[in-house]
Amino acid sequence: MQRPITVSERNFLNISVDCVVFGFDDNQLKVLLIEQDKLSETHIPMSALPGDHVYIGEDLDEAANRVLKELTGIQGLYLKQFHAFGNPNRTKGEKDSQWLRQVRKDPDAHIVTIGYYSLVRMEDFNPVASSFAKNTDWVDVNDIPDLAFDHNEILDYALEHLRADTENNHISFELLPKKFTLGQLQQLHELILDKKLDKRNFRKSIKKLDELIPLNEKQTGVYHKPAQLYSFERNEDK
């Protein structure tokens, strides 16, 4: 029986996956970033999206899940592929080249990356950095620093797709706690869509959804009048 190939023995394709993981907490829309480990005295670590090469013989979805698990300890997320990025200069920045020379046999290779995005309830996950990630951090989408490679562009594309899916497929419910108020839902929509929404019209529209379930419960531990709580049960047949 042939022994399994170890990770160190596996060969890479010149294809990578980069994962944009969105979360919602403290009234902010956030994205999960990693910080590169410092590889030499001259190396200046940068923040980046969790990403890495695809192995030969590996499915793209499998690669995206593996990368998240290896770099952040998170696994079992729903991941949606949204775009491919193939600019031949996307990894040619000086800081990027410096890092690649430390970790890749062919630092000048033309790498095409496949973007995935995911939505998580932040209370369900505790990311822990590993592999070549030194730290992980949830960062407000309005405070994103200059990221490695073309990751700012990838994040912008992911936000565009999240906005479209919020308006068309109500995907934003995946970011909320399992029990939430209509105020929280509207605030999240305003953060994602980057615009103010009329309270009356928003509630009138959202209450038409069969999947929005009013609960016989209200908020607790608040100083204002407690609001009714709701849940969302997606109809998989739609």
Coordinates of C-alpha atoms in Angstrom, one line a residue:
M1 CA 0.0 0.0 0.0
Q2 CA 1.4 3.4 -1.0
R3 CA 2.0 5.7 2.0
P4 CA 0.1 9.1 1.9
I5 CA 2.0 12.1 0.7
T6 CA 3.0 14.5 3.6
V7 CA 2.3 18.2 3.4
S8 CA 6.0 19.0 3.0
E9 CA 6.2 16.7 0.0
R10 CA 3.2 18.1 -1.9
N11 CA 3.8 20.3 -4.9
F12 CA 2.0 23.6 -5.5
L13 CA 0.2 24.8 -8.6
N14 CA 0.8 28.4 -9.5
I15 CA -2.8 29.0 -8.3
S16 CA -3.8 30.2 -4.8
V17 CA -6.9 30.8 -2.9
D18 CA -7.6 33.9 -0.8
C19 CA -10.4 34.0 1.8
V20 CA -12.4 37.0 2.8
V21 CA -14.1 36.2 6.1
F22 CA -16.7 38.7 7.2
G23 CA -18.0 39.1 10.8
F24 CA -20.4 41.5 12.5
D25 CA -19.7 42.7 16.1
D26 CA -19.8 45.9 18.2
N27 CA -21.9 47.6 15.5
Q28 CA -19.1 47.1 12.9
L29 CA -18.7 45.0 9.8
K30 CA -15.3 43.3 10.1
V31 CA -13.0 41.2 8.1
L32 CA -10.5 38.6 9.4
L33 CA -6.9 39.4 8.6
I34 CA -3.6 37.6 9.4
E35 CA -0.2 39.2 10.0
Q36 CA 2.7 37.6 8.3
D37 CA 5.4 36.2 10.6
K38 CA 8.7 38.1 10.6
L39 CA 11.1 36.0 8.6
S40 CA 14.2 38.1 8.8
E41 CA 15.6 41.2 10.4
T42 CA 14.9 43.2 7.2
H43 CA 11.5 41.8 6.5
I44 CA 8.5 44.0 7.4
P45 CA 5.5 41.9 8.1
M46 CA 2.2 42.9 6.4
S47 CA -1.4 42.2 7.1
A48 CA -3.1 40.0 4.5
L49 CA -6.2 37.9 3.8
P50 CA -5.8 34.2 4.8
G51 CA -4.5 32.5 1.6
D52 CA -2.0 30.1 0.1
H53 CA -1.3 27.9 -2.9
V54 CA -3.4 25.1 -4.1
Y55 CA -1.8 21.7 -4.0
I56 CA -1.6 19.5 -7.2
G57 CA -4.6 17.2 -7.1
E58 CA -6.5 19.4 -4.7
D59 CA -10.0 20.7 -5.3
L60 CA -10.3 24.5 -5.0
D61 CA -13.0 24.4 -2.3
E62 CA -10.9 21.9 -0.4
A63 CA -7.9 24.2 -0.7
A64 CA -9.9 27.2 0.7
N65 CA -11.1 25.2 3.7
R66 CA -7.6 23.9 4.3
V67 CA -6.0 27.3 4.1
L68 CA -8.4 28.7 6.7
K69 CA -7.8 25.8 9.0
E70 CA -4.0 26.0 8.7
L71 CA -3.7 29.8 9.1
T72 CA -6.5 30.6 11.6
G73 CA -7.7 27.3 13.1
I74 CA -11.2 28.0 11.7
Q75 CA -12.9 25.1 9.8
G76 CA -16.3 24.1 8.5
L77 CA -17.2 27.5 7.1
Y78 CA -19.5 28.1 4.1
L79 CA -17.2 29.6 1.4
K80 CA -18.5 31.2 -1.8
Q81 CA -16.1 31.6 -4.8
F82 CA -16.6 35.1 -6.2
H83 CA -13.8 36.1 -8.6
A84 CA -10.3 35.2 -10.1
F85 CA -7.4 37.6 -10.0
G86 CA -4.6 37.1 -12.6
N87 CA -2.7 40.3 -13.0
P88 CA 0.9 39.2 -13.7
N89 CA 2.2 42.0 -11.4
R90 CA -0.1 41.2 -8.5
T91 CA 2.8 39.7 -6.4
K92 CA 5.6 41.9 -7.7
G93 CA 5.6 44.7 -5.0
E94 CA 8.9 45.0 -3.2
K95 CA 7.6 44.1 0.2
D96 CA 5.7 41.1 -1.3
S97 CA 8.8 40.0 -3.2
Q98 CA 10.9 40.2 0.0
W99 CA 8.4 37.9 1.7
L100 CA 8.1 35.5 -1.2
R101 CA 11.9 35.1 -1.5
Q102 CA 11.8 33.7 2.1
V103 CA 9.0 31.2 1.6
R104 CA 8.8 30.2 -2.1
K105 CA 11.1 28.3 -4.4
D106 CA 10.0 30.4 -7.3
P107 CA 9.2 33.9 -5.9
D108 CA 8.8 35.4 -9.3
A109 CA 6.2 33.0 -10.6
H110 CA 2.9 34.4 -12.0
I111 CA 0.3 33.4 -9.5
V112 CA -3.5 33.4 -10.2
T113 CA -5.7 33.5 -7.1
I114 CA -9.3 32.5 -6.6
G115 CA -11.3 34.6 -4.2
Y116 CA -13.7 33.2 -1.7
Y117 CA -15.9 34.9 0.9
S118 CA -17.6 33.7 4.0
L119 CA -19.9 35.1 6.7
V120 CA -19.5 34.0 10.3
R121 CA -21.2 34.7 13.6
M122 CA -18.1 35.9 15.5
E123 CA -19.2 34.5 18.8
D124 CA -19.0 31.0 17.3
F125 CA -15.3 31.3 16.4
N126 CA -12.0 32.1 18.1
P127 CA -9.3 32.4 15.3
V128 CA -5.8 31.3 16.3
A129 CA -2.8 32.1 14.1
S130 CA -0.6 29.3 12.9
S131 CA 1.7 28.3 10.0
F132 CA 3.2 31.5 8.5
A133 CA 0.6 33.7 10.2
K134 CA 1.9 35.5 13.4
N135 CA -1.4 37.0 14.5
T136 CA -5.1 37.1 13.5
D137 CA -7.3 40.1 14.0
W138 CA -10.9 41.2 13.2
V139 CA -10.6 44.7 11.5
D140 CA -13.4 47.1 10.7
V141 CA -13.8 47.3 6.9
N142 CA -13.5 51.0 7.2
D143 CA -10.0 50.7 8.8
I144 CA -8.3 48.3 6.5
P145 CA -4.6 49.0 6.2
D146 CA -2.4 48.6 3.1
L147 CA -2.5 44.8 2.6
A148 CA -0.1 42.4 1.0
F149 CA -0.2 41.6 -2.7
D150 CA -3.5 42.8 -4.3
H151 CA -5.6 41.9 -1.2
N152 CA -7.2 45.3 -0.9
E153 CA -8.6 44.8 -4.4
I154 CA -9.8 41.3 -3.5
L155 CA -11.5 42.7 -0.4
D156 CA -13.2 45.4 -2.5
Y157 CA -14.5 42.8 -4.9
A158 CA -15.8 40.7 -2.0
L159 CA -17.6 43.6 -0.6
E160 CA -19.3 44.2 -3.9
H161 CA -20.5 40.6 -4.0
L162 CA -21.6 40.8 -0.4
R163 CA -23.7 43.9 -1.2
A164 CA -25.3 42.2 -4.2
D165 CA -26.1 39.0 -2.2
T166 CA -27.5 41.1 0.7
E167 CA -29.9 42.8 -1.6
N168 CA -30.9 39.8 -3.7
N169 CA -30.4 36.7 -1.4
H170 CA -30.6 38.1 2.1
I171 CA -27.2 36.6 2.9
S172 CA -26.6 39.1 5.7
F173 CA -28.6 37.0 8.1
E174 CA -25.7 34.7 8.4
L175 CA -23.7 37.4 10.2
L176 CA -26.3 38.1 12.9
P177 CA -26.7 36.3 16.2
K178 CA -29.3 33.5 16.1
K179 CA -31.7 35.9 17.8
F180 CA -31.7 39.5 16.7
T181 CA -33.7 42.7 16.6
L182 CA -34.9 44.5 13.5
G183 CA -32.7 47.4 14.6
Q184 CA -29.7 45.2 14.5
L185 CA -30.7 43.9 11.0
Q186 CA -31.2 47.4 9.6
Q187 CA -27.9 48.5 11.1
L188 CA -26.1 45.6 9.4
H189 CA -27.7 46.3 6.1
E190 CA -26.7 50.0 6.3
L191 CA -23.1 48.9 7.1
I192 CA -22.9 46.5 4.2
L193 CA -24.7 48.7 1.7
D194 CA -22.9 51.9 2.9
K195 CA -26.1 53.9 3.0
K196 CA -28.9 55.0 5.3
L197 CA -32.2 53.2 5.0
D198 CA -35.6 54.5 5.9
K199 CA -36.7 52.7 9.0
R200 CA -40.4 52.3 8.1
N201 CA -39.8 51.2 4.5
F202 CA -37.1 48.7 5.6
R203 CA -39.2 47.1 8.2
K204 CA -42.2 46.9 5.9
S205 CA -40.1 45.2 3.3
I206 CA -38.2 42.8 5.5
K207 CA -41.3 41.6 7.4
K208 CA -42.7 40.2 4.1
L209 CA -40.0 37.5 4.2
D210 CA -41.5 34.1 5.2
E211 CA -38.1 33.1 6.5
L212 CA -38.1 35.9 9.1
I213 CA -39.6 34.4 12.3
P214 CA -40.9 36.6 15.1
L215 CA -40.1 35.2 18.5
N216 CA -42.1 35.4 21.7
E217 CA -39.0 37.0 23.3
K218 CA -37.6 40.4 23.9
Q219 CA -34.2 41.9 24.6
T220 CA -32.8 41.6 28.1
G221 CA -30.3 43.7 30.0
V222 CA -30.9 46.9 27.9
Y223 CA -31.6 50.4 29.3
H224 CA -34.1 51.3 26.6
K225 CA -37.4 49.7 25.9
P226 CA -36.6 46.1 25.0
A227 CA -37.2 45.2 21.3
Q228 CA -38.8 42.0 20.0
L229 CA -36.4 39.3 18.9
Y230 CA -36.5 37.5 15.6
S231 CA -34.7 34.5 14.0
F232 CA -34.1 33.6 10.4
E233 CA -34.8 30.1 8.9
R234 CA -33.6 29.8 5.4
N235 CA -35.9 27.9 3.0
E236 CA -33.5 25.6 1.2
D237 CA -36.0 25.0 -1.5
K238 CA -35.7 28.5 -2.8

